[in-house]
Every structure is written in structure tokens, then in C-alpha cells.
Coordinates of C-alpha atoms and ligand atoms in Angstrom, one line a residue:
M1236 CA 2.3 -29.6 3.2
L1237 CA -1.3 -30.4 4.0
R1238 CA -1.9 -31.0 0.3
S1239 CA -0.4 -32.7 -2.7
H1240 CA -1.9 -30.4 -5.3
T1241 CA -3.7 -27.1 -5.5
C1242 CA -7.3 -26.8 -6.7
G1243 CA -6.2 -25.4 -10.1
E1244 CA -3.7 -28.0 -11.0
L1245 CA -5.2 -31.4 -11.9
R1246 CA -5.6 -32.5 -15.5
I1247 CA -6.8 -35.5 -17.4
E1248 CA -3.2 -36.9 -17.3
D1249 CA -3.5 -37.2 -13.5
Q1250 CA -6.3 -39.8 -13.9
G1251 CA -6.0 -42.6 -11.4
T1252 CA -3.6 -40.8 -9.0
E1253 CA -4.4 -40.4 -5.3
V1254 CA -4.3 -36.7 -4.4
T1255 CA -4.9 -34.6 -1.3
L1256 CA -6.4 -31.1 -1.7
C1257 CA -7.2 -28.3 0.7
G1258 CA -9.7 -25.5 0.2
W1259 CA -13.1 -23.9 0.8
I1260 CA -16.4 -25.5 -0.1
Q1261 CA -17.8 -23.2 -2.7
R1262 CA -21.0 -24.9 -3.9
R1263 CA -22.8 -28.1 -3.7
R1264 CA -25.1 -29.9 -6.1
D1265 CA -27.2 -32.9 -5.1
F1266 CA -28.6 -35.5 -7.5
G1267 CA -30.3 -38.3 -5.6
S1268 CA -27.6 -40.8 -4.7
M1269 CA -24.8 -38.4 -5.9
S1270 CA -23.4 -35.1 -4.7
F1271 CA -20.9 -32.8 -6.3
F1272 CA -19.0 -30.1 -4.5
D1273 CA -16.7 -27.4 -5.8
L1274 CA -13.6 -27.0 -3.8
R1275 CA -11.9 -23.6 -4.1
D1276 CA -8.5 -22.2 -3.4
R1277 CA -6.5 -19.3 -4.8
Y1278 CA -5.6 -21.3 -7.9
G1279 CA -8.9 -22.6 -9.0
I1280 CA -11.8 -24.9 -8.5
T1281 CA -11.8 -28.7 -8.5
Q1282 CA -15.0 -30.8 -8.5
L1283 CA -15.4 -33.4 -5.7
A1284 CA -17.7 -36.3 -6.5
F1285 CA -19.5 -38.4 -3.9
N1286 CA -21.6 -41.5 -4.8
E1287 CA -23.9 -43.4 -2.3
E1288 CA -23.2 -46.6 -4.1
T1289 CA -19.4 -46.6 -3.9
N1290 CA -19.2 -44.9 -0.5
A1291 CA -22.3 -44.0 1.5
V1292 CA -20.5 -43.1 4.6
I1293 CA -18.4 -40.4 3.0
L1294 CA -21.4 -39.0 1.1
D1295 CA -23.2 -38.5 4.5
E1296 CA -20.1 -36.9 5.9
A1297 CA -19.9 -34.6 2.9
R1298 CA -23.5 -33.5 3.1
S1299 CA -22.8 -32.1 6.6
L1300 CA -20.3 -29.6 5.1
A1301 CA -21.6 -26.1 4.4
R1302 CA -20.5 -23.2 2.3
E1303 CA -17.0 -21.9 3.1
F1304 CA -16.1 -24.7 5.4
V1305 CA -12.3 -25.4 5.1
V1306 CA -11.5 -29.0 4.4
Q1307 CA -8.7 -31.4 3.4
I1308 CA -9.8 -34.2 1.2
T1309 CA -8.1 -37.2 -0.2
G1310 CA -9.3 -39.2 -3.2
I1311 CA -8.6 -40.5 -6.7
V1312 CA -8.6 -38.4 -9.8
R1313 CA -11.3 -39.5 -12.3
E1314 CA -12.3 -38.4 -15.8
R1315 CA -15.5 -36.4 -15.6
S1316 CA -18.4 -37.6 -17.6
N1317 CA -19.8 -34.1 -17.9
K1318 CA -16.7 -31.9 -18.7
N1319 CA -16.6 -28.2 -18.0
P1320 CA -14.6 -26.4 -20.7
N1321 CA -14.7 -23.2 -18.7
L1322 CA -12.5 -24.6 -15.9
S1323 CA -8.8 -25.5 -16.2
T1324 CA -9.6 -28.6 -14.1
G1325 CA -12.8 -29.2 -15.9
D1326 CA -11.9 -32.6 -17.4
V1327 CA -11.5 -34.3 -14.0
E1328 CA -13.1 -34.7 -10.6
I1329 CA -12.0 -36.3 -7.4
E1330 CA -13.7 -39.4 -6.1
V1331 CA -13.3 -38.6 -2.4
T1332 CA -12.2 -41.3 0.0
R1333 CA -11.5 -39.2 3.1
I1334 CA -12.6 -35.8 4.4
H1335 CA -10.9 -34.0 7.2
L1336 CA -12.7 -30.9 8.4
L1337 CA -10.1 -28.2 9.1
N1338 CA -12.5 -25.5 10.1
R1339 CA -16.1 -24.5 10.1
A1340 CA -17.5 -21.2 8.8
L1341 CA -20.5 -19.1 9.5
T1342 CA -22.7 -18.5 6.6
P1343 CA -21.1 -15.6 4.8
P1344 CA -23.1 -12.3 4.7
F1345 CA -23.0 -12.3 0.9
T1346 CA -22.3 -15.0 -1.7
I1347 CA -18.7 -15.7 -2.6
E1348 CA -19.4 -15.8 -6.3
D1349 CA -18.1 -13.7 -9.3
E1350 CA -21.5 -11.9 -9.2
T1351 CA -22.3 -11.4 -5.6
D1352 CA -25.4 -10.2 -3.9
G1353 CA -23.5 -8.1 -1.4
G1354 CA -23.6 -4.3 -1.5
E1355 CA -20.4 -2.2 -1.3
E1356 CA -20.6 -1.5 2.4
I1357 CA -21.1 -5.0 3.6
R1358 CA -18.3 -6.2 1.3
M1359 CA -16.0 -3.6 2.7
K1360 CA -16.8 -4.6 6.2
Y1361 CA -16.1 -8.2 5.4
R1362 CA -13.3 -7.4 3.0
Y1363 CA -11.5 -10.7 3.8
L1364 CA -14.5 -12.5 2.3
D1365 CA -14.8 -10.2 -0.6
L1366 CA -11.1 -10.9 -1.4
R1367 CA -12.0 -14.6 -1.8
R1368 CA -14.1 -13.7 -4.9
N1369 CA -12.4 -14.2 -8.3
P1370 CA -12.8 -10.7 -9.8
V1371 CA -11.2 -9.2 -6.7
K1372 CA -8.5 -11.8 -6.4
N1373 CA -7.7 -11.5 -10.1
R1374 CA -7.1 -7.7 -9.8
L1375 CA -4.7 -8.2 -6.9
V1376 CA -2.8 -10.8 -8.9
L1377 CA -2.7 -8.3 -11.7
R1378 CA -1.4 -5.7 -9.3
H1379 CA 1.4 -8.1 -8.2
Q1380 CA 2.3 -8.7 -11.8
T1381 CA 2.4 -5.0 -12.5
N1382 CA 4.7 -4.5 -9.5
K1383 CA 6.9 -7.3 -10.7
S1384 CA 7.2 -5.9 -14.2
V1385 CA 8.0 -2.4 -13.0
R1386 CA 10.8 -3.8 -10.7
E1387 CA 12.3 -5.9 -13.4
Y1388 CA 12.5 -3.0 -15.7
L1389 CA 13.9 -0.5 -13.2
N1390 CA 16.3 -3.1 -11.7
A1391 CA 17.7 -3.9 -15.2
K1392 CA 18.3 -0.2 -15.8
E1393 CA 20.4 0.2 -12.7
F1394 CA 17.8 1.9 -10.5
I1395 CA 18.1 1.0 -6.9
E1396 CA 15.3 1.0 -4.4
V1397 CA 15.8 3.1 -1.4
E1398 CA 13.3 3.4 1.4
T1399 CA 12.6 7.0 2.6
P1400 CA 11.0 7.8 6.0
Y1401 CA 7.3 8.0 6.7
L1402 CA 7.6 10.2 9.7
I1403 CA 8.8 13.5 8.2
K1404 CA 8.2 17.2 8.1
S1405 CA 5.6 18.5 5.8
T1406 CA 6.3 18.9 2.1
P1407 CA 4.0 21.2 0.2
E1408 CA 2.5 19.2 -2.8
G1409 CA -0.8 20.9 -2.8
A1410 CA -2.7 18.7 -0.3
R1411 CA -3.0 18.7 3.5
D1412 CA -0.6 16.6 5.5
F1413 CA -1.6 13.9 7.8
V1414 CA 0.1 14.5 11.1
V1415 CA 1.4 12.3 13.9
P1416 CA 1.9 13.6 17.4
S1417 CA 5.3 13.0 18.9
R1418 CA 5.1 11.6 22.5
L1419 CA 8.8 12.3 23.2
N1420 CA 8.6 15.8 21.8
E1421 CA 5.4 17.0 23.3
G1422 CA 3.6 19.6 21.2
Q1423 CA 5.5 18.6 18.1
Y1424 CA 4.2 16.7 15.1
Y1425 CA 5.6 14.6 12.3
A1426 CA 3.9 14.7 8.9
L1427 CA 3.3 11.7 6.7
P1428 CA 4.8 12.2 3.3
Q1429 CA 2.6 13.3 0.4
S1430 CA 5.5 11.9 -1.6
P1431 CA 9.2 11.3 -1.0
Q1432 CA 10.0 14.3 -3.2
T1433 CA 12.7 16.0 -1.2
F1434 CA 14.3 12.8 -0.1
K1435 CA 14.6 11.5 -3.6
Q1436 CA 16.2 14.8 -4.6
L1437 CA 18.6 14.5 -1.7
L1438 CA 19.5 11.0 -2.9
M1439 CA 20.6 12.5 -6.2
V1440 CA 22.8 15.0 -4.3
S1441 CA 24.2 11.9 -2.5
G1442 CA 25.2 10.5 -5.9
Y1443 CA 22.8 7.5 -6.1
D1444 CA 22.1 8.4 -9.7
R1445 CA 19.0 6.3 -10.2
Y1446 CA 16.4 5.7 -7.5
Y1447 CA 13.0 4.2 -7.3
Q1448 CA 10.6 3.1 -4.7
I1449 CA 7.1 1.6 -4.8
V1450 CA 5.9 3.6 -1.9
K1451 CA 2.9 4.7 0.1
C1452 CA 2.0 8.4 0.1
F1453 CA -0.5 10.2 2.2
R1454 CA -2.7 13.1 1.4
D1455 CA -5.4 14.5 3.6
E1456 CA -7.8 15.7 0.9
D1457 CA -11.5 16.4 1.1
F1458 CA -13.6 13.4 0.3
R1459 CA -13.8 12.9 -3.4
A1460 CA -15.0 9.9 -5.2
D1461 CA -12.1 7.5 -5.9
R1462 CA -9.6 9.2 -3.7
Q1463 CA -7.8 7.2 -1.0
P1464 CA -6.0 9.0 1.9
E1465 CA -3.1 6.5 1.4
F1466 CA -2.1 5.4 -2.0
T1467 CA 0.9 4.0 -3.8
Q1468 CA 3.3 5.6 -6.2
I1469 CA 6.1 4.3 -8.4
D1470 CA 8.5 7.0 -7.4
C1471 CA 11.6 7.6 -9.5
E1472 CA 14.5 10.0 -9.8
M1473 CA 17.5 10.2 -12.1
S1474 CA 20.7 12.3 -12.3
F1475 CA 22.4 13.9 -15.3
V1476 CA 19.2 13.7 -17.5
E1477 CA 17.0 16.0 -19.5
R1478 CA 13.4 15.8 -20.2
D1479 CA 13.6 13.6 -23.2
D1480 CA 15.7 11.0 -21.3
I1481 CA 13.1 10.7 -18.6
I1482 CA 10.3 10.4 -21.3
S1483 CA 12.2 7.7 -23.1
V1484 CA 13.1 5.6 -20.0
F1485 CA 9.6 5.7 -18.6
E1486 CA 7.8 5.2 -21.9
G1487 CA 9.8 2.0 -22.0
M1488 CA 8.6 1.1 -18.5
I1489 CA 5.0 1.7 -19.3
R1490 CA 5.2 -0.2 -22.6
K1491 CA 6.8 -3.2 -20.9
V1492 CA 4.1 -3.2 -18.2
F1493 CA 1.3 -3.3 -20.8
L1494 CA 3.1 -6.0 -22.7
D1495 CA 3.7 -8.1 -19.6
V1496 CA 0.4 -7.7 -17.9
R1497 CA -2.0 -7.3 -20.8
Q1498 CA 0.0 -8.5 -23.9
Y1499 CA -0.9 -5.0 -25.3
D1500 CA 1.5 -2.9 -27.3
L1501 CA 0.9 0.7 -26.6
G1502 CA 3.2 1.7 -29.5
E1503 CA 5.1 4.9 -29.5
I1504 CA 3.6 7.3 -27.0
P1505 CA 2.9 10.7 -28.6
V1506 CA 4.1 13.9 -26.9
I1507 CA 1.6 16.8 -26.9
S1508 CA 2.1 20.3 -25.6
Y1509 CA -0.2 21.5 -22.9
D1510 CA -1.4 24.3 -25.2
D1511 CA -2.3 21.8 -27.9
A1512 CA -3.9 19.5 -25.4
M1513 CA -6.1 22.3 -24.2
R1514 CA -6.8 23.6 -27.8
L1515 CA -7.7 20.2 -29.3
Y1516 CA -9.2 18.4 -26.4
G1517 CA -10.0 20.9 -23.7
S1518 CA -8.1 18.8 -21.2
D1519 CA -4.5 18.3 -20.0
K1520 CA -5.1 14.6 -19.9
P1521 CA -6.7 13.9 -23.3
D1522 CA -8.3 10.6 -24.1
L1523 CA -6.7 9.7 -27.5
R1524 CA -8.6 6.5 -28.1
F1525 CA -10.7 8.5 -30.5
G1526 CA -10.5 11.7 -32.5
M1527 CA -13.2 14.4 -32.4
T1528 CA -10.7 17.1 -31.8
F1529 CA -12.0 20.6 -31.3
C1530 CA -12.7 22.8 -34.3
Y1531 CA -13.1 26.6 -33.8
L1532 CA -16.1 28.3 -35.4
T1533 CA -15.5 31.7 -33.6
D1534 CA -14.4 33.4 -36.8
V1535 CA -17.1 32.0 -39.1
A1536 CA -20.1 31.9 -36.9
K1537 CA -20.1 35.3 -35.3
G1538 CA -21.9 38.3 -36.8
K1539 CA -25.0 36.5 -38.0
D1540 CA -27.3 38.1 -35.5
F1541 CA -27.4 35.0 -33.4
A1542 CA -26.9 36.7 -30.0
I1543 CA -25.6 33.7 -28.1
F1544 CA -22.7 33.3 -30.5
D1545 CA -22.2 37.0 -30.9
Q1546 CA -21.7 37.4 -27.2
A1547 CA -19.4 34.4 -26.8
E1548 CA -15.7 34.7 -26.5
T1549 CA -15.2 31.2 -28.1
I1550 CA -17.4 29.0 -30.3
V1551 CA -16.1 25.5 -30.4
A1552 CA -17.3 22.4 -32.3
I1553 CA -16.7 18.7 -32.6
N1554 CA -17.5 16.6 -35.7
V1555 CA -19.1 13.3 -34.8
T1556 CA -18.4 10.8 -37.5
D1557 CA -21.7 9.1 -38.5
G1558 CA -23.4 11.2 -35.8
N1559 CA -26.3 12.0 -38.0
A1560 CA -27.7 8.7 -36.9
F1561 CA -28.5 10.2 -33.5
T1562 CA -32.3 10.8 -33.2
R1563 CA -33.8 14.0 -32.1
K1564 CA -34.6 12.4 -28.8
E1565 CA -30.9 11.3 -28.3
L1566 CA -29.7 14.8 -29.2
D1567 CA -32.1 16.3 -26.6
A1568 CA -30.6 13.9 -24.0
I1569 CA -27.1 15.0 -25.0
T1570 CA -28.2 18.6 -24.6
D1571 CA -29.6 17.8 -21.1
Y1572 CA -26.3 16.2 -20.3
V1573 CA -24.2 19.3 -21.0
K1574 CA -26.8 21.5 -19.2
R1575 CA -26.4 19.6 -16.0
P1576 CA -25.1 21.9 -13.2
Q1577 CA -21.8 19.8 -13.0
I1578 CA -21.1 20.9 -16.6
G1579 CA -23.1 24.0 -16.8
A1580 CA -23.5 24.7 -20.6
K1581 CA -26.4 27.0 -21.4
G1582 CA -27.3 25.0 -24.4
M1583 CA -26.0 23.0 -27.4
I1584 CA -26.3 23.8 -31.1
Y1585 CA -26.1 21.0 -33.7
C1586 CA -25.9 20.7 -37.4
R1587 CA -26.7 17.5 -39.3
V1588 CA -24.8 16.7 -42.4
N1589 CA -27.2 14.6 -44.4
E1590 CA -26.3 11.8 -46.8
D1591 CA -27.2 14.0 -49.8
G1592 CA -24.8 16.7 -48.4
S1593 CA -27.5 19.0 -47.3
L1594 CA -27.1 20.7 -43.9
K1595 CA -29.8 21.0 -41.2
S1596 CA -29.0 22.9 -38.0
S1597 CA -30.9 23.7 -34.9
V1598 CA -30.4 27.4 -35.7
D1599 CA -31.5 27.5 -39.3
K1600 CA -33.1 30.9 -38.7
F1601 CA -29.7 32.5 -38.4
F1602 CA -27.5 30.4 -40.5
D1603 CA -28.2 29.7 -44.2
R1604 CA -26.7 27.0 -46.3
E1605 CA -23.7 28.9 -47.1
A1606 CA -22.9 29.8 -43.5
L1607 CA -23.4 26.2 -42.4
S1608 CA -21.2 25.0 -45.2
Q1609 CA -18.4 27.1 -43.6
W1610 CA -19.0 25.2 -40.4
A1611 CA -18.8 21.9 -42.2
S1612 CA -15.6 22.9 -44.0
V1613 CA -13.9 24.0 -40.7
C1614 CA -14.9 20.7 -39.2
A1615 CA -14.0 18.7 -42.3
S1616 CA -17.5 17.0 -42.0
Q1617 CA -18.6 14.2 -44.3
P1618 CA -22.1 13.2 -45.3
G1619 CA -23.6 11.3 -42.3
D1620 CA -21.7 13.3 -39.7
L1621 CA -23.0 15.6 -37.0
I1622 CA -21.5 18.9 -35.7
L1623 CA -22.0 19.8 -32.1
V1624 CA -21.3 23.3 -31.0
L1625 CA -20.9 25.0 -27.6
S1626 CA -20.1 28.7 -27.0
G1627 CA -19.1 30.9 -24.1
D1628 CA -16.2 32.1 -22.1
H1629 CA -13.0 30.5 -23.5
S1630 CA -11.7 28.4 -20.6
T1631 CA -15.2 27.4 -19.5
V1632 CA -16.4 26.3 -22.9
L1633 CA -13.3 24.2 -23.4
K1634 CA -14.0 22.3 -20.2
Q1635 CA -17.6 21.8 -21.2
M1636 CA -16.6 20.6 -24.7
N1637 CA -14.2 18.2 -23.1
E1638 CA -17.1 16.7 -21.1
L1639 CA -19.3 16.6 -24.2
R1640 CA -16.6 14.9 -26.3
L1641 CA -16.1 12.2 -23.7
H1642 CA -19.8 11.7 -23.3
V1643 CA -20.5 11.4 -27.0
A1644 CA -17.5 9.0 -27.3
G1645 CA -19.1 6.9 -24.5
L1646 CA -22.4 6.8 -26.4
K1647 CA -20.6 5.7 -29.5
G1648 CA -18.8 2.9 -27.7
L1649 CA -15.4 4.5 -28.3
R1650 CA -14.2 4.4 -24.7
N1651 CA -13.6 0.7 -24.6
P1652 CA -11.6 -0.1 -21.4
E1653 CA -9.8 -2.9 -23.2
N1654 CA -8.2 -0.4 -25.6
F1655 CA -5.4 1.7 -24.3
K1656 CA -3.9 4.9 -25.6
A1657 CA -1.2 6.8 -23.8
C1658 CA 0.2 10.3 -24.3
W1659 CA 2.7 12.6 -22.7
V1660 CA 1.7 16.2 -22.0
V1661 CA 4.6 18.7 -21.7
D1662 CA 5.2 22.4 -21.4
F1663 CA 2.7 23.1 -18.7
P1664 CA 2.6 26.5 -17.2
L1665 CA 5.0 26.6 -14.2
L1666 CA 2.7 28.7 -12.1
E1667 CA -1.0 29.1 -11.7
W1668 CA -2.5 32.3 -10.4
D1669 CA -4.9 31.8 -7.6
E1670 CA -7.6 34.5 -7.4
E1671 CA -8.6 33.7 -3.9
S1672 CA -5.2 34.0 -2.2
K1673 CA -4.0 36.5 -4.9
R1674 CA -0.8 34.7 -5.5
F1675 CA 0.9 32.1 -7.6
H1676 CA 0.8 28.4 -6.9
A1677 CA 3.2 25.9 -8.4
M1678 CA 1.2 23.9 -10.9
H1679 CA 3.4 20.9 -10.2
H1680 CA 5.4 21.5 -7.1
P1681 CA 8.0 24.2 -6.0
F1682 CA 11.0 22.0 -7.1
T1683 CA 10.1 22.0 -10.8
S1684 CA 12.4 24.0 -13.0
P1685 CA 11.3 26.4 -15.6
L1686 CA 12.0 25.6 -19.3
P1687 CA 15.5 27.0 -19.8
E1688 CA 14.3 29.2 -22.7
D1689 CA 11.6 30.7 -20.4
E1690 CA 13.7 31.3 -17.3
N1691 CA 14.3 35.0 -18.3
M1692 CA 10.6 35.7 -17.9
L1693 CA 10.5 34.7 -14.3
D1694 CA 10.8 38.3 -13.1
S1695 CA 8.9 40.0 -15.9
D1696 CA 6.1 37.7 -16.7
P1697 CA 6.1 34.7 -14.4
G1698 CA 2.6 33.6 -15.5
K1699 CA 3.9 32.9 -19.0
V1700 CA 6.8 30.7 -17.9
R1701 CA 6.5 27.1 -18.9
A1702 CA 7.6 24.2 -16.7
N1703 CA 10.2 21.6 -17.6
A1704 CA 7.6 19.1 -16.6
Y1705 CA 5.7 16.2 -18.1
D1706 CA 2.6 14.2 -17.3
M1707 CA 1.5 10.9 -18.8
A1708 CA -2.2 10.2 -19.4
I1709 CA -3.8 6.9 -20.4
N1710 CA -7.3 6.8 -21.7
G1711 CA -8.0 10.3 -20.4
M1712 CA -6.6 9.6 -16.9
E1713 CA -3.5 11.1 -15.4
V1714 CA -1.2 8.2 -14.5
G1715 CA 2.1 10.0 -13.8
G1716 CA 3.9 13.2 -13.7
G1717 CA 7.3 14.7 -12.9
S1718 CA 9.8 17.3 -13.8
I1719 CA 13.4 18.3 -14.3
R1720 CA 14.3 19.9 -10.9
I1721 CA 15.8 23.1 -9.8
Y1722 CA 19.3 22.2 -8.5
N1723 CA 20.6 25.6 -7.8
K1724 CA 20.1 27.4 -4.5
E1725 CA 19.5 30.9 -6.0
L1726 CA 16.8 29.7 -8.4
Q1727 CA 15.1 27.6 -5.7
A1728 CA 15.1 30.6 -3.4
K1729 CA 13.6 32.7 -6.2
M1730 CA 10.9 30.1 -6.8
F1731 CA 9.9 30.1 -3.1
K1732 CA 9.7 33.9 -3.2
L1733 CA 7.4 33.8 -6.3
L1734 CA 5.2 31.3 -4.4
G1735 CA 4.9 33.8 -1.6
F1736 CA 7.2 32.2 1.0
T1737 CA 9.2 34.7 3.0
D1738 CA 13.0 33.9 3.3
E1739 CA 12.4 32.7 6.9
E1740 CA 9.6 30.4 5.9
A1741 CA 11.6 29.0 3.0
K1742 CA 14.6 28.4 5.3
E1743 CA 12.5 26.9 8.0
Q1744 CA 10.7 24.5 5.7
F1745 CA 13.4 23.8 3.1
G1746 CA 16.6 24.9 4.6
F1747 CA 17.9 21.3 4.4
L1748 CA 17.3 21.1 0.7
M1749 CA 18.8 24.5 -0.1
N1750 CA 21.8 23.7 2.0
A1751 CA 22.2 20.4 0.2
F1752 CA 22.2 22.3 -3.1
E1753 CA 25.4 24.0 -1.9
Y1754 CA 27.3 20.7 -1.7
G1755 CA 27.4 19.7 -5.3
A1756 CA 23.9 19.0 -6.5
P1757 CA 23.8 17.3 -9.9
P1758 CA 21.2 18.2 -12.5
H1759 CA 18.4 15.7 -11.9
G1760 CA 14.7 15.0 -12.6
G1761 CA 12.2 12.4 -12.0
I1762 CA 8.6 11.2 -12.1
A1763 CA 6.0 9.4 -10.1
F1764 CA 3.3 7.1 -11.4
G1765 CA 0.1 6.5 -9.5
F1766 CA 0.4 2.8 -9.0
D1767 CA -3.2 2.2 -8.0
R1768 CA -4.5 4.2 -10.9
L1769 CA -2.2 2.3 -13.3
C1770 CA -3.5 -1.0 -12.0
A1771 CA -7.1 0.1 -12.2
I1772 CA -6.6 1.1 -15.9
L1773 CA -4.8 -2.2 -16.6
S1774 CA -7.7 -4.1 -15.0
G1775 CA -10.3 -2.1 -16.9
T1776 CA -12.0 -0.9 -13.7
D1777 CA -13.0 2.7 -12.9
S1778 CA -12.2 2.6 -9.3
I1779 CA -8.8 2.4 -7.6
R1780 CA -10.5 0.8 -4.7
D1781 CA -10.9 -2.3 -6.8
V1782 CA -7.1 -2.8 -7.0
I1783 CA -6.4 -2.1 -3.3
A1784 CA -6.5 -5.0 -0.9
F1785 CA -7.9 -3.1 2.1
P1786 CA -9.2 0.2 0.8
K1787 CA -11.0 3.0 2.7
N1788 CA -14.4 4.2 1.7
N1789 CA -15.0 7.7 0.3
M1790 CA -15.2 9.1 3.8
G1791 CA -11.7 7.8 4.5
R1792 CA -12.9 5.1 6.8
D1793 CA -11.8 1.5 7.0
L1794 CA -15.1 -0.2 7.7
M1795 CA -13.5 -3.5 8.5
I1796 CA -11.2 -2.4 11.3
D1797 CA -13.3 0.6 12.1
A1798 CA -10.7 3.4 11.7
P1799 CA -10.2 6.2 12.4
S1800 CA -11.3 5.8 16.0
V1801 CA -11.0 7.6 19.3
L1802 CA -8.0 7.2 21.6
N1803 CA -8.4 6.5 25.3
K1804 CA -7.5 9.1 27.9
H1805 CA -4.2 7.4 28.8
Q1806 CA -3.0 7.6 25.2
L1807 CA -4.1 11.2 24.8
N1808 CA -2.3 12.1 28.1
E1809 CA 0.9 10.5 27.0
L1810 CA 0.7 12.5 23.7
G1811 CA 0.0 15.7 25.5
L1812 CA -3.3 15.9 23.6
S1813 CA -5.8 15.7 26.5
N1814 CA -8.0 18.7 27.5
Ligands
LIG167 N1 6.5 14.1 -6.3 C1 5.7 14.3 -7.4 C2 4.2 13.8 -7.2 O1 4.0 13.1 -6.2 C3 6.2 13.5 -8.6 C4 7.5 14.0 -9.1 O2 7.7 15.2 -9.4 O3 8.4 13.1 -9.2 O4 3.4 14.2 -8.0

């Protein structure tokens, strides 16, 4: 070892010892005949002290060191006169007796500090420098701890990790495949997996019983904020289980992760049906850190000559506790928010519930005290509250109210990223009608089984069939999803047919799976968690980029290595791609 200790290790008990440390020069402070340097490594920062009176030569040498130079220093641990309680090593400093310069550094293009002056682009280009900064490093450490906690849990429960191939044939999970040309099979292509879905199911047919893999998946989606073309899943599958078994095993896993990584007890995780989630929150991934569930005024607010309501299919409200404190100006700003094109509400109606119990709405012309008191009663409003109302076409207005609910919660400070609330959402529709292609799509994927009690509707009313599937959401973000699978060839064939595959197409793409189902497939089901998203939530950051060591930008580019890039003629020729 080139060092005796790390830069995060020395304490007051080490006083008087001679030590050797290695690291990067973070910062320097000069005071006349004295200089102090911060020496940094992954573990922390240790102060180096130089004094002209005790060692003028070494002070001179030190003053030639610039930021981010890599050095090895030897010296004696001394008690600091000016202690720094914010630093684990803040009680001590090193009186340096020898400096060995290990490497020089150019001046970094941005400061390597917790608060840096570098913009996003330059930090991505020099990601190896950005990774030196504490906030970035801490998130990668958290990612490692999360990974470790997940493995501990699954290993203890007899799951085994099996690696599945990256060069495969396309699996339809709703996104486009990335493809890789085959040099040896000219004109043919591999696809990179959108998930190991079919392989993990085959492992169940093979009798492996409990599988997991922390695995890269690839989806060639259009550029959307906070999407990465490659991302990591905690991918799991189990045999001889029903939905509640999966829910209980993976609830245990997520609770352990939050305890290990954040010392946070998520408590029992509620299970909500898709219909209830939509009805109460207008979202299939509701944020349960706060209430403000939807109240329906359709029955009480129609027929009072207020044309906007009379023409609306649905009138929905939320009651904002203590919301009467919002000023007129603030309410106007909220109205502007829901009227933005991204949300598209035509307008917002409100009703104040004053401290004396009187009600004051923005549509007093149409609704008298009695009418408004019906609103207040439906919404269970208390003095000091505020009722916000949107109306319109049912599914549109639910989406808009979901946005409004989240926005108001944000304004009221109810979306604290240090608070965590998880839920399971179950009983999703199995199929989703697509107007454009005039056919059904699998809401989850084609291998998801229908709820046993709904299976008889597959022929008569497929749109009504619910899936034996489950999603987990935390703080309003989807973190995982899975299903109990079809394990019978006939049902799988029927499913493909419903999804518009011809027999030939189904056979061509999934013959291997349907064949496997003829050799003793056990009942099985599984789930996959978005590992990046989970780490982002655990770190309290909005962006999965923050928890990925070498992320791509939102154009799918790696700015550091400059990828994707063109291939030279020779490579293209070999792949049969030139012309
Ligand atoms: N393969 C699915 C996905 O990536 C998860 C699952 O059904 O297990 O979403």
C-alpha cells in the first residue's frame, strides 16, 4: 500500500503517530507563514498543515501543488487548534514532513466542490471529474448499498442469480429494440433485451424455482426527460406462487432496502385496486404521502344553469386542508398552472370555506349557500379549507386533477423527498384498446395472465378482463411491476391472437416459449423493479441520471466517450452494411 490510512480515518486518538496518506489536493488556504491544504480521497478529507517556522522547505514544496494534484504525504498527526465539527477527521491535522508528487493535474473545467460551478453538459463530458464530487459519490455509494441489501434479501430467500444473454431476439415489451448486426450471419440481427422476460420464464420451466438478476435492459424509446436507453432492473421470477405471495416477498425486500439504506420503516404497504387508484387519485401510481383524494360533485353541481358543469361528463374536486390561506393571486397562479397546454384544463373553480363556516366560491352567481354547502359536505370540508374543482370529459379530467393534486401538494410542502410512502396497485386491465391501430395492446406484456375469475370474458368482452398483475409505486413514481404468467400453451396462443398476432407470427417470435410450455411448465410469476429509479428515490433526487455512474444525456448520447459514433468503411463492409 502506498498509504497507512485513508483521508477519512484519523481521529484524536491517533495524535503523535506518523502516517502516510494519498489523495487529491482539494483546497488550499495561506496565512502568512502557514498554509493549510485539504487532502481528499473517497473516504474523506484530512487537513495538512505546513509551517514556515518548523519546515520552510516543505512549505515551499507544498505551495507548488495545485488543485487536483495527486500526492503521497507523510507526517505526524497533531491536534487541530481550530477544530472542524463537520468533518469526521476535523479534530486533527497532519504536520507534513515529506511530500511525494504522484501526478500533476490540469486545472479542472469546473470546481470539484459539493456546489460546483459546472453546467450539466460540461460535467457529463468530464464525468470522471464530476464523480469526484461528494454528492455524486454519495449517491453511487447508496446505489452500492441498495444493491447489497437486495442481494442479501434474495440470497437468504433461496433466489439464485442466473445471467441471461444480451444478444437475443426481440421481445415485445412495448418499446423498440436496439439491434446488433451479426457479422457471421450477414443480413441478420440480434436484439438487445428490453428485459429478460422470456428467459426468466424458461428458467421456471427448467425448475430453478426462484431466480433473480440485477441486469441491464435496453429500450430504444423516443427521447424523454429522465429516460436512459440502458437501465438496470432487479428482475425476479418465482414458481408455484400466487399474486399475494409475490406481493409479500417483494414488500419484504423493499422494506428491508429502506431500512438498510435509509433507516426508514415503510410500514405495511397498502394494496389498492387500479379502479380505486384512478377514482381517488386519477393515477395508477398514486402519491400517498398526503390525502386530498378526489371527491365527485357531478351529482350535486349539475343542473344549476352553470353551462360548463352542465356540459361536463364529470365534476371532480379536492379538499385542500387549510387551503383558504391561499391568496387570490396564488389561486390565479394555480389556475394558470392547470391551464398550461401540458395539462390543458379550461379553467378551475374554487370555493373557500371561511373560518366562520361561510362559503365563498368563484361561481357565486350560479351556486347559492345551500348548493355550496352540498359541495362542502361531499368534500368533508372544515373551516379554513379550500375546494378546488375541475370538470370535463371523465378520463381527461381525472388526469388533470391528478396534476392539480400533485401541484397543490408541492405548494404546501407535502412532497418531501425525505418521506416515503409506497403502495401496490393491482387489478389493472389486461388489455388496452389502441384507437390508432384499432387493436388491443397488452397493458403489461403478452405473458401476463388474466385474473382467473375474469378469464371467461376473454372471448366476449376482452376489454373488461383484469390482469393478474401488480405494480409498486413509491411517492407517486412507478418503481416495479410484474404479473402471474400464463403457463399454458392454449391460453398463450389465445392471448397472442387477441393482440393481433397471426399464428405464424406468434410461432415465429415465441415458438420457443410455447414449445417449452408443452414440457411441464409450472405456475409462475415475477416482478421487476427499476433499480435506477429506486436508487433515485432513496437518494431524494428527481433524476435517474444522478444515480448512474456514466449516464447518457436526454438525446441518448454519452458526451464523454462521444457515442453513438459512425463506423469506418471496413467495419461496415464486414457487417454487410455498406452502400
Ligand atoms: N419484464 C417486465 C418488465 O420489464 C417485468 C415483469 O413482468 O417481471 O416490466
